[in-house]
């Protein structure tokens, strides 16, 4: 899905913050390694139940020396002075592998805290690739999970993967896919990710460009000609069938629509694997799986504020679509029953997910889709290691890297026992797992008793027009500001004018951004994008007229300035009409910390105009 947020450091100007929150990017430097208090990467884990990646072994001794597993068995000779860990009543697992993430900022550190020792990035900054390769080849102490990455994906101009405010390579219509793939591998991509996505699975009206079936087949052949894996992003059965028939090694999403026996047979025949990413499909279905995971007392204390917010987030204000998750889970059940390899991957970085913790939810979803607990654990360890050629991990065996997770209980019988994490080892070193010092997020500033935001009568503290970055004052809050996708590299334009007792907004949605927007934004607090407490308010009310287009109100809220907005649609017809939107109808909104309301146009491209008046938050 790759609809992710860019981590930011220093405070941003309000318009930039808005752009980041809407359009976002998955590119930044990895976090730096730091030591803990362990003296060495040697340990003996005694009397422990072991899931070795394929089978369960009781009452085992596992010896680690210099960051590698050197022996496993019921009787293991070890130096008398080696550090020992009592494994009675516990299960030792290979470090978990998340086979679909989008990693930036603290993602690798967040992952490791929850026992995910390896992540496979499916779209990221190719400039990081040399440093990632060096880091994962080392057995040094680290606080980061290892990361493999596709780097830049194979996508069309204006296609999925181009919308994150950073210039990325694109495969032009009719261009040589072989040369494009060769360039990605020269940059250091560990595998090739191909994006087949026209957005038809997500919208009845919105479409974005995608590459052709001929280019898909050529890209797969080019990757295979250079001994690289080729995996494909799909959202539709038809595209999954085309990719598998074209020789794809695997699909990195499961489509949320009914599959069929022909597709299952083709996947089995061609030995393709599937990474279902049920976690993010659950978000699209509005199933609330992320929120429930974040509330689990076994996991919650190790969440950062940003992770907790991400797990509660959703994709706008779409209505619940339970069939999306149900169909995807049925497809997984059918594929697994046919013997198709299933790999656990979360698409962490998207709403409703968070690095590390979401793997524990994904394992549960896989079991609910027909895998046994042992098979689900294999899907997160030995199976991705085998399919992605990660030869030094994914199993507990002599000679392999000592990336290990010790949990209380027996997840080979009850999969949710993976959440009872006792110890994580990376390269044989014990990982310190301090609980993040998360201060309670302050409630936003109190709102005045008045409910009228603006009736646009008279000159309220300024001129009638807002120039680039300009602000029009309102009766309460920080006022109105124009906003467009130009902050994320788009080309849409807008003009905002206070005239004739209304706010007139006009402009043009232009090509240049996959998810364009343009419009006007209101900040309810005294400073732009600061939180305001609207928990005692129940309804947004305004009058509108315009050109008959569909528009959206986006509500920005939460402890983090860059949280994903929630959206509700409205129509601006030719005559004045009143729009009333219950605030609790904005899915996932934090009404104690509301940062902005944006009134925006989106697709289709072209000119737009609307006027709003008598805006109230009652």
XYZ file of C-alpha atoms in Angstrom:
618
model
C 0.000 0.000 0.000
C 2.901 2.346 0.787
C 0.800 5.222 2.037
C 3.236 6.209 4.735
C 4.435 9.169 6.760
C 7.820 10.854 6.795
C 9.463 11.153 10.188
C 10.369 14.753 10.911
C 12.758 16.304 13.392
C 12.727 20.078 13.813
C 9.353 21.842 13.938
C 7.903 22.498 10.516
C 6.108 25.468 9.111
C 2.417 24.719 9.162
C 1.978 24.265 5.430
C 4.886 21.870 5.234
C 3.474 19.916 8.182
C 0.152 19.633 6.384
C 1.844 18.407 3.223
C 3.837 15.836 5.123
C 0.711 14.658 6.924
C -1.265 14.221 3.719
C 1.329 13.097 1.253
C 4.286 11.843 3.260
C 7.483 10.009 2.424
C 9.233 6.815 3.424
C 12.815 7.989 3.097
C 15.343 8.864 5.812
C 18.534 7.656 7.402
C 18.580 4.555 9.596
C 18.828 5.011 13.337
C 22.299 4.678 14.850
C 23.395 1.636 16.778
C 24.085 2.001 20.483
C 25.374 -0.465 23.056
C 23.730 -2.009 26.066
C 25.334 -3.355 29.237
C 25.927 -6.930 28.032
C 29.642 -7.800 28.167
C 29.659 -10.225 25.210
C 27.585 -12.059 22.652
C 27.934 -15.464 24.320
C 25.046 -17.162 26.136
C 23.680 -20.578 27.033
C 19.882 -20.869 27.031
C 18.987 -23.895 29.142
C 16.019 -26.269 29.342
C 13.990 -24.399 26.751
C 11.348 -25.408 24.242
C 12.716 -24.557 20.783
C 10.884 -23.819 17.578
C 13.796 -24.112 15.169
C 11.978 -22.730 12.145
C 10.346 -26.002 11.162
C 9.668 -28.163 14.206
C 9.318 -28.031 17.971
C 12.028 -29.540 20.176
C 11.593 -29.939 23.932
C 14.122 -29.418 26.765
C 16.920 -28.073 24.603
C 20.179 -26.334 25.421
C 21.186 -23.641 22.908
C 24.766 -22.351 22.985
C 25.709 -19.033 21.381
C 29.338 -17.965 20.925
C 30.547 -14.790 19.232
C 27.082 -13.982 17.917
C 26.396 -17.333 16.273
C 24.590 -20.481 17.325
C 27.217 -23.164 17.827
C 25.234 -26.025 19.356
C 21.698 -27.174 20.109
C 20.617 -30.378 21.822
C 19.580 -32.017 25.047
C 23.203 -32.153 26.215
C 25.495 -29.321 25.205
C 28.945 -28.662 26.642
C 29.519 -25.026 27.533
C 32.209 -23.064 29.362
C 31.577 -22.920 33.088
C 31.668 -19.118 33.188
C 29.267 -18.461 30.298
C 26.131 -16.421 30.989
C 23.087 -18.668 31.247
C 19.370 -18.075 30.840
C 16.751 -20.365 32.345
C 14.308 -21.349 29.590
C 11.916 -23.455 31.635
C 8.312 -22.662 30.706
C 9.500 -20.599 27.745
C 9.883 -21.014 23.980
C 12.893 -19.919 21.941
C 12.096 -18.668 18.421
C 14.265 -17.506 15.544
C 14.180 -13.728 15.260
C 11.017 -12.772 13.388
C 11.222 -11.571 9.770
C 8.678 -9.018 8.518
C 8.502 -9.568 4.765
C 6.811 -6.270 3.876
C 7.602 -2.942 5.518
C 8.398 0.646 4.639
C 11.224 1.667 6.931
C 12.300 5.145 7.981
C 13.282 6.985 11.144
C 13.189 4.723 14.201
C 11.517 1.821 12.389
C 14.410 -0.642 12.713
C 14.762 0.086 16.419
C 10.996 -0.177 16.964
C 10.979 -3.511 15.139
C 13.753 -5.032 17.234
C 12.078 -4.041 20.499
C 9.199 -6.387 19.551
C 11.354 -9.307 18.417
C 11.445 -8.534 14.683
C 15.136 -8.849 13.923
C 14.906 -8.543 10.129
C 12.694 -6.410 7.884
C 12.244 -6.485 4.103
C 11.604 -2.985 2.788
C 9.379 -2.825 -0.290
C 10.017 0.787 -1.312
C 12.663 3.072 0.118
C 15.583 5.393 -0.341
C 18.125 3.663 -2.561
C 20.859 5.941 -1.169
C 20.720 3.909 2.058
C 21.467 0.580 0.396
C 25.279 0.442 0.855
C 25.021 1.276 4.565
C 22.269 -1.299 5.062
C 24.363 -4.029 3.454
C 27.338 -3.188 5.665
C 25.243 -3.157 8.827
C 23.550 -6.495 8.253
C 26.839 -8.238 7.379
C 28.216 -7.313 10.807
C 27.925 -9.232 14.068
C 28.516 -6.071 16.099
C 26.197 -4.917 18.846
C 23.239 -2.975 17.477
C 19.802 -1.779 18.500
C 18.418 -1.979 14.954
C 16.804 -4.803 13.041
C 18.601 -5.668 9.814
C 17.011 -4.310 6.656
C 16.917 -5.566 3.081
C 15.356 -3.229 0.523
C 13.944 -3.043 -2.982
C 15.107 0.570 -3.166
C 13.144 2.320 -5.897
C 10.219 0.349 -7.307
C 9.261 -0.241 -10.935
C 6.335 2.136 -11.387
C 4.779 4.427 -13.972
C 5.028 8.236 -14.138
C 2.439 9.518 -11.676
C 1.860 5.965 -10.479
C 1.774 4.449 -7.014
C 5.073 5.113 -5.268
C 5.553 8.567 -6.802
C 3.321 10.441 -4.335
C 5.706 10.942 -1.435
C 7.259 14.300 -2.253
C 10.588 12.879 -3.460
C 11.650 12.454 -7.063
C 11.867 8.751 -7.893
C 12.826 6.912 -11.079
C 9.829 5.941 -13.232
C 9.371 3.561 -16.135
C 7.905 5.548 -19.013
C 5.288 3.966 -21.287
C 7.083 1.914 -23.903
C 10.458 2.288 -22.173
C 12.971 -0.521 -21.750
C 12.116 -2.346 -18.535
C 15.349 -4.321 -18.704
C 17.482 -1.185 -18.548
C 15.333 0.174 -15.728
C 15.793 -3.008 -13.675
C 19.534 -3.045 -14.376
C 19.792 0.500 -13.017
C 17.995 -0.476 -9.808
C 20.286 -3.462 -9.260
C 23.307 -1.262 -9.939
C 22.066 1.014 -7.161
C 22.122 -1.971 -4.830
C 18.493 -3.124 -4.720
C 18.310 -6.500 -3.003
C 15.312 -7.538 -5.110
C 13.025 -5.883 -7.620
C 9.578 -4.679 -6.619
C 7.103 -4.058 -9.437
C 3.960 -2.005 -8.806
C 0.741 -2.867 -10.674
C -1.835 -0.503 -9.205
C -4.466 1.633 -10.935
C -6.445 2.280 -7.713
C -9.554 0.544 -9.047
C -9.644 -1.733 -6.000
C -9.959 1.296 -3.745
C -12.165 3.722 -5.656
C -14.952 3.578 -8.218
C -13.809 6.842 -9.788
C -10.133 7.538 -9.075
C -7.507 6.014 -11.377
C -3.748 6.412 -11.457
C -1.267 5.346 -14.144
C 0.351 1.928 -13.919
C 2.811 -0.033 -15.997
C 1.655 -2.369 -18.741
C 1.539 -6.183 -18.561
C 4.297 -6.251 -21.180
C 6.498 -4.122 -18.951
C 5.710 -6.320 -15.957
C 6.845 -9.437 -17.821
C 9.938 -7.685 -19.138
C 10.902 -6.426 -15.670
C 10.500 -9.922 -14.186
C 12.613 -11.429 -16.957
C 15.281 -8.764 -16.494
C 15.468 -9.414 -12.757
C 15.721 -13.157 -13.286
C 18.385 -12.650 -15.928
C 20.484 -10.996 -13.230
C 19.695 -13.657 -10.604
C 17.443 -11.303 -8.615
C 13.979 -11.922 -7.230
C 11.024 -10.050 -8.706
C 8.012 -9.401 -6.467
C 4.833 -7.619 -7.460
C 2.406 -5.292 -5.693
C -1.168 -6.042 -6.738
C -4.629 -5.159 -5.413
C -6.777 -7.074 -7.904
C -7.166 -10.749 -8.800
C -6.667 -9.974 -12.470
C -3.302 -8.336 -11.733
C -2.230 -11.145 -9.431
C -3.010 -13.675 -12.125
C -1.091 -11.638 -14.712
C 1.952 -11.271 -12.430
C 2.073 -14.976 -11.549
C 1.622 -15.986 -15.177
C 4.459 -13.568 -16.006
C 6.858 -15.421 -13.710
C 6.800 -13.313 -10.533
C 8.561 -14.928 -7.604
C 5.905 -13.608 -5.269
C 3.060 -11.201 -4.632
C 3.604 -8.766 -1.780
C -0.098 -8.138 -1.096
C -3.212 -10.281 -1.051
C -6.108 -8.764 -2.971
C -9.216 -8.029 -0.934
C -11.653 -9.597 -3.386
C -12.571 -13.226 -4.074
C -9.873 -15.325 -5.688
C -10.471 -18.384 -7.804
C -9.193 -21.902 -8.269
C -7.329 -21.001 -11.455
C -5.251 -18.381 -9.638
C -4.467 -20.775 -6.778
C -3.435 -23.473 -9.242
C -1.218 -21.043 -11.175
C 0.496 -19.822 -7.984
C 1.185 -23.406 -6.943
C 2.360 -24.466 -10.398
C 4.745 -21.554 -10.726
C 5.953 -21.818 -7.098
C 5.047 -18.200 -6.367
C 4.829 -17.084 -2.742
C 2.386 -14.577 -1.259
C 2.912 -11.965 1.459
C -0.744 -11.234 2.347
C -0.216 -8.093 4.522
C -3.493 -8.804 6.307
C -2.666 -6.120 8.883
C -3.045 -3.291 6.389
C -6.017 -4.934 4.677
C -7.679 -4.980 8.098
C -7.166 -1.211 8.233
C -8.756 -0.826 4.818
C -11.670 -2.931 6.029
C -12.029 -0.658 9.107
C -11.727 -3.798 11.255
C -9.906 -2.054 14.120
C -7.204 -4.731 14.393
C -4.438 -2.177 14.928
C -6.221 -0.496 17.804
C -6.909 -3.825 19.504
C -3.272 -4.837 19.131
C -2.068 -1.570 20.636
C -4.344 -2.079 23.636
C -2.856 -5.503 24.472
C -1.279 -5.183 27.931
C 1.537 -7.557 26.891
C 2.667 -5.132 24.190
C 1.354 -1.673 25.068
C 4.125 -0.672 27.536
C 6.747 -0.853 24.774
C 4.892 1.386 22.314
C 6.052 4.901 21.567
C 3.430 7.634 21.255
C 3.918 7.645 17.484
C 3.394 3.877 17.279
C 0.263 4.015 19.424
C -1.177 6.760 17.203
C -0.276 4.817 14.054
C -2.081 1.701 15.253
C -5.282 3.692 15.812
C -5.071 5.462 12.447
C -7.143 4.603 9.385
C -7.370 5.407 5.679
C -9.557 8.512 5.723
C -13.250 8.073 6.462
C -14.116 5.064 4.353
C -17.087 3.027 5.474
C -16.373 -0.419 6.968
C -15.718 -3.008 4.279
C -15.602 -6.330 6.123
C -15.546 -8.247 2.838
C -12.077 -6.865 2.068
C -10.505 -8.662 5.021
C -12.799 -11.695 4.798
C -11.990 -12.236 1.103
C -8.260 -11.796 1.697
C -8.288 -14.309 4.551
C -10.263 -16.803 2.450
C -7.700 -16.395 -0.342
C -4.884 -17.061 2.118
C -6.698 -20.155 3.377
C -7.080 -21.507 -0.179
C -3.490 -20.748 -1.173
C -2.103 -22.307 1.986
C -4.248 -25.415 1.581
C -2.846 -25.811 -1.934
C 0.738 -25.665 -0.649
C 1.596 -22.102 -1.737
C 4.214 -20.506 0.525
C 2.736 -17.800 2.764
C 5.114 -15.200 4.240
C 4.247 -12.943 7.168
C 4.430 -9.252 6.317
C 2.627 -6.265 7.779
C 3.131 -3.288 5.418
C 4.209 -1.414 8.546
C 4.418 2.303 7.934
C 0.784 2.459 6.869
C -2.207 3.471 8.996
C -3.256 0.811 11.488
C 0.243 -0.668 11.646
C 3.485 -0.069 13.511
C 6.908 -1.636 13.113
C 7.543 -4.721 15.219
C 4.283 -4.900 17.110
C 2.176 -5.477 13.978
C 3.972 -8.759 13.318
C 2.247 -10.188 16.397
C -1.110 -9.167 14.952
C -0.200 -10.557 11.530
C 0.640 -13.947 13.040
C -2.776 -14.063 14.695
C -4.492 -13.130 11.422
C -2.609 -15.894 9.601
C -3.755 -18.463 12.149
C -7.304 -17.176 11.780
C -6.811 -17.713 8.022
C -6.088 -21.413 8.379
C -2.388 -21.733 9.228
C -1.485 -23.648 12.365
C 0.575 -21.720 14.930
C 3.687 -23.632 13.853
C 3.020 -22.804 10.207
C 2.453 -19.137 11.046
C 5.759 -19.033 12.950
C 7.487 -20.597 9.936
C 5.889 -17.883 7.763
C 7.723 -15.324 9.922
C 11.074 -17.138 10.116
C 12.314 -19.986 7.946
C 9.998 -19.505 4.965
C 10.963 -15.867 4.202
C 14.603 -16.741 4.888
C 14.389 -19.481 2.259
C 12.383 -17.537 -0.303
C 14.420 -14.310 -0.004
C 17.743 -16.195 0.231
C 18.619 -14.982 3.726
C 20.966 -17.870 4.396
C 22.258 -16.871 7.845
C 18.949 -16.480 9.713
C 15.364 -17.642 10.079
C 16.246 -20.916 11.835
C 17.888 -22.072 15.051
C 20.770 -24.242 13.857
C 24.558 -24.376 14.312
C 26.427 -21.767 12.290
C 23.525 -19.347 11.940
C 23.327 -15.840 13.318
C 22.030 -15.682 16.890
C 18.945 -13.551 16.246
C 16.582 -15.035 18.810
C 13.383 -14.315 20.724
C 12.483 -15.942 24.042
C 8.807 -15.825 25.027
C 6.876 -17.041 28.025
C 4.455 -19.826 27.174
C 4.060 -21.850 24.003
C 3.212 -19.945 20.773
C 3.427 -23.223 18.836
C 0.067 -24.014 20.474
C -1.310 -20.507 21.168
C 0.044 -17.990 18.665
C -0.658 -14.918 20.806
C 2.009 -16.155 23.238
C 4.541 -14.452 20.958
C 3.422 -11.281 22.723
C 4.918 -12.475 26.034
C 8.446 -11.393 25.097
C 11.047 -12.215 27.764
C 14.323 -11.556 25.895
C 15.463 -10.548 22.416
C 18.975 -11.283 21.150
C 20.506 -9.636 18.075
C 23.866 -10.984 16.919
C 24.012 -12.822 20.234
C 23.729 -9.639 22.293
C 20.826 -9.161 24.648
C 18.708 -6.235 23.498
C 17.839 -3.755 26.197
C 14.083 -3.215 26.029
C 13.374 -0.170 28.189
C 9.791 0.944 28.047
C 9.645 4.230 26.117
C 9.232 7.214 28.362
C 5.875 8.257 26.955
C 4.383 11.320 28.568
C 0.632 11.580 28.419
C -0.221 13.724 25.429
C -1.488 17.067 26.584
C -5.068 17.930 25.743
C -5.317 20.724 23.213
C -5.909 24.309 24.217
C -9.388 25.149 25.438
C -11.746 26.584 22.864
C -13.734 29.752 23.518
C -17.405 29.351 24.300
C -18.378 30.718 20.896
C -19.151 28.106 18.257
C -18.947 30.344 15.173
C -15.649 29.906 13.392
C -16.359 32.464 10.683
C -19.240 34.106 8.854
C -16.816 36.035 6.624
C -18.584 39.339 7.235
C -16.346 42.392 7.157
C -12.564 42.551 7.330
C -11.431 40.403 10.267
C -7.970 41.710 11.033
C -6.531 41.579 7.536
C -6.980 41.820 3.817
C -9.441 39.950 1.691
C -6.953 37.735 -0.112
C -4.453 35.143 1.062
C -1.263 35.072 -0.934
C 1.153 32.149 -1.044
C 1.448 30.968 2.532
C -0.776 33.846 3.685
C -3.371 33.566 6.439
C -6.872 34.998 6.602
C -7.925 35.626 10.218
C -11.089 33.991 11.554
C -13.302 34.828 14.519
C -11.597 32.084 16.545
C -8.365 30.153 16.078
C -5.347 30.911 13.929
C -7.365 31.508 10.773
C -7.494 30.187 7.230
C -4.627 29.152 4.970
C -4.590 27.802 1.448
C -3.124 24.331 0.950
C -2.116 22.364 -2.154
C -0.107 19.318 -3.144
C 2.751 21.594 -4.222
C 4.204 20.931 -0.762
C 4.666 17.312 -1.850
C 5.897 17.984 -5.373
C 2.499 18.362 -7.034
C 1.307 21.168 -9.288
C -2.255 21.954 -8.162
C -3.075 25.595 -7.459
C -5.590 27.508 -5.346
C -6.798 31.041 -4.655
C -8.652 31.872 -1.460
C -10.641 35.110 -1.132
C -12.964 36.601 1.477
C -15.666 38.222 -0.667
C -19.388 38.959 -0.534
C -19.756 37.502 2.927
C -18.245 34.094 2.110
C -14.900 32.386 1.604
C -14.392 31.790 -2.110
C -11.950 29.015 -2.980
C -10.988 28.249 -6.563
C -8.139 26.607 -8.382
C -7.130 23.636 -10.456
C -6.229 20.043 -9.745
C -3.243 19.333 -11.972
C -1.276 16.246 -12.923
C 1.975 15.659 -11.086
C 0.914 13.919 -7.881
C -0.808 10.564 -7.453
C -3.229 11.833 -4.782
C -3.651 15.549 -5.515
C -5.435 18.093 -3.333
C -6.113 21.818 -3.254
C -8.238 23.963 -0.992
C -8.492 25.929 2.251
C -7.562 24.955 5.795
C -8.764 26.283 9.157
C -6.716 26.044 12.381
C -8.870 26.043 15.537
C -6.019 26.732 18.007
C -4.238 30.069 18.389
C -1.248 28.794 16.388
C -1.349 26.830 13.133
C -1.371 23.031 13.519
C -1.354 23.216 17.313
C -3.995 21.065 19.060
C -7.351 22.397 20.225
C -9.703 20.550 22.571
C -12.990 19.962 20.748
C -14.013 16.987 22.891
C -17.078 18.894 24.136
C -18.173 19.734 20.565
C -20.280 17.387 18.491
C -20.744 18.747 14.982
C -19.098 20.662 12.141
C -21.671 22.784 10.318
C -21.189 25.005 7.272
C -22.984 26.247 4.192
C -21.575 25.634 0.748
C -22.242 26.217 -2.939
C -20.113 25.650 -6.010
C -19.604 23.801 -9.244
C -21.241 20.499 -8.322
C -17.987 18.641 -7.669
C -17.347 16.257 -4.814
C -15.116 17.677 -2.086
C -13.747 16.507 1.255
C -13.348 17.836 4.762
C -10.127 16.517 6.267
C -9.738 16.585 10.045
C -6.170 16.561 11.351
C -5.736 15.509 14.966
C -3.677 13.542 17.445
C -0.566 13.804 19.574
C 1.652 13.880 16.478
C 1.515 16.786 14.049
C 1.988 14.402 11.118
C -0.885 12.033 11.925
C -3.008 10.838 9.010
C -6.202 12.900 8.552
C -9.724 11.531 8.675
C -12.019 12.563 5.806
C -15.699 13.073 5.116
C -17.124 13.941 1.673
C -19.493 16.748 0.721
C -20.938 18.133 -2.524
C -20.878 21.813 -3.490
C -24.011 22.238 -5.602
C -25.079 25.409 -7.432
C -27.360 26.596 -4.609
C -26.434 27.267 -1.025
C -26.940 24.170 1.140
C -26.089 23.268 4.716
C -23.636 20.472 5.511
C -23.675 18.901 8.987
C -20.956 16.389 9.876
C -20.894 14.734 13.327
C -17.375 15.006 14.709
C -17.502 11.417 15.852
C -18.057 10.494 12.205
C -14.410 11.314 11.477
C -13.014 7.825 11.972
C -10.074 7.686 14.365
C -10.085 11.419 15.091
C -8.696 12.587 18.446
C -11.217 15.299 19.323
C -9.193 16.423 22.343
C -6.342 17.345 19.984
C -7.796 18.741 16.755
C -5.202 20.550 14.667
C -6.998 21.592 11.484
C -9.999 21.258 9.195
C -9.214 21.289 5.461
C -11.892 21.821 2.784
C -10.349 20.396 -0.372
C -10.834 19.303 -3.943
C -9.210 16.112 -5.212
C -9.548 14.018 -8.330
C -10.537 14.402 -11.109
C -8.127 16.881 -12.636
C -9.473 20.231 -13.734
C -10.736 23.538 -12.449
C -12.831 23.791 -9.293
C -14.602 26.504 -7.332
C -16.673 26.570 -4.186
C -17.736 28.998 -1.477
C -18.251 28.257 2.201
C -20.015 30.364 4.808
C -21.253 30.289 8.414
C -18.738 27.713 9.578
C -19.458 26.467 13.111
C -18.070 23.813 15.421
C -21.042 23.200 17.706
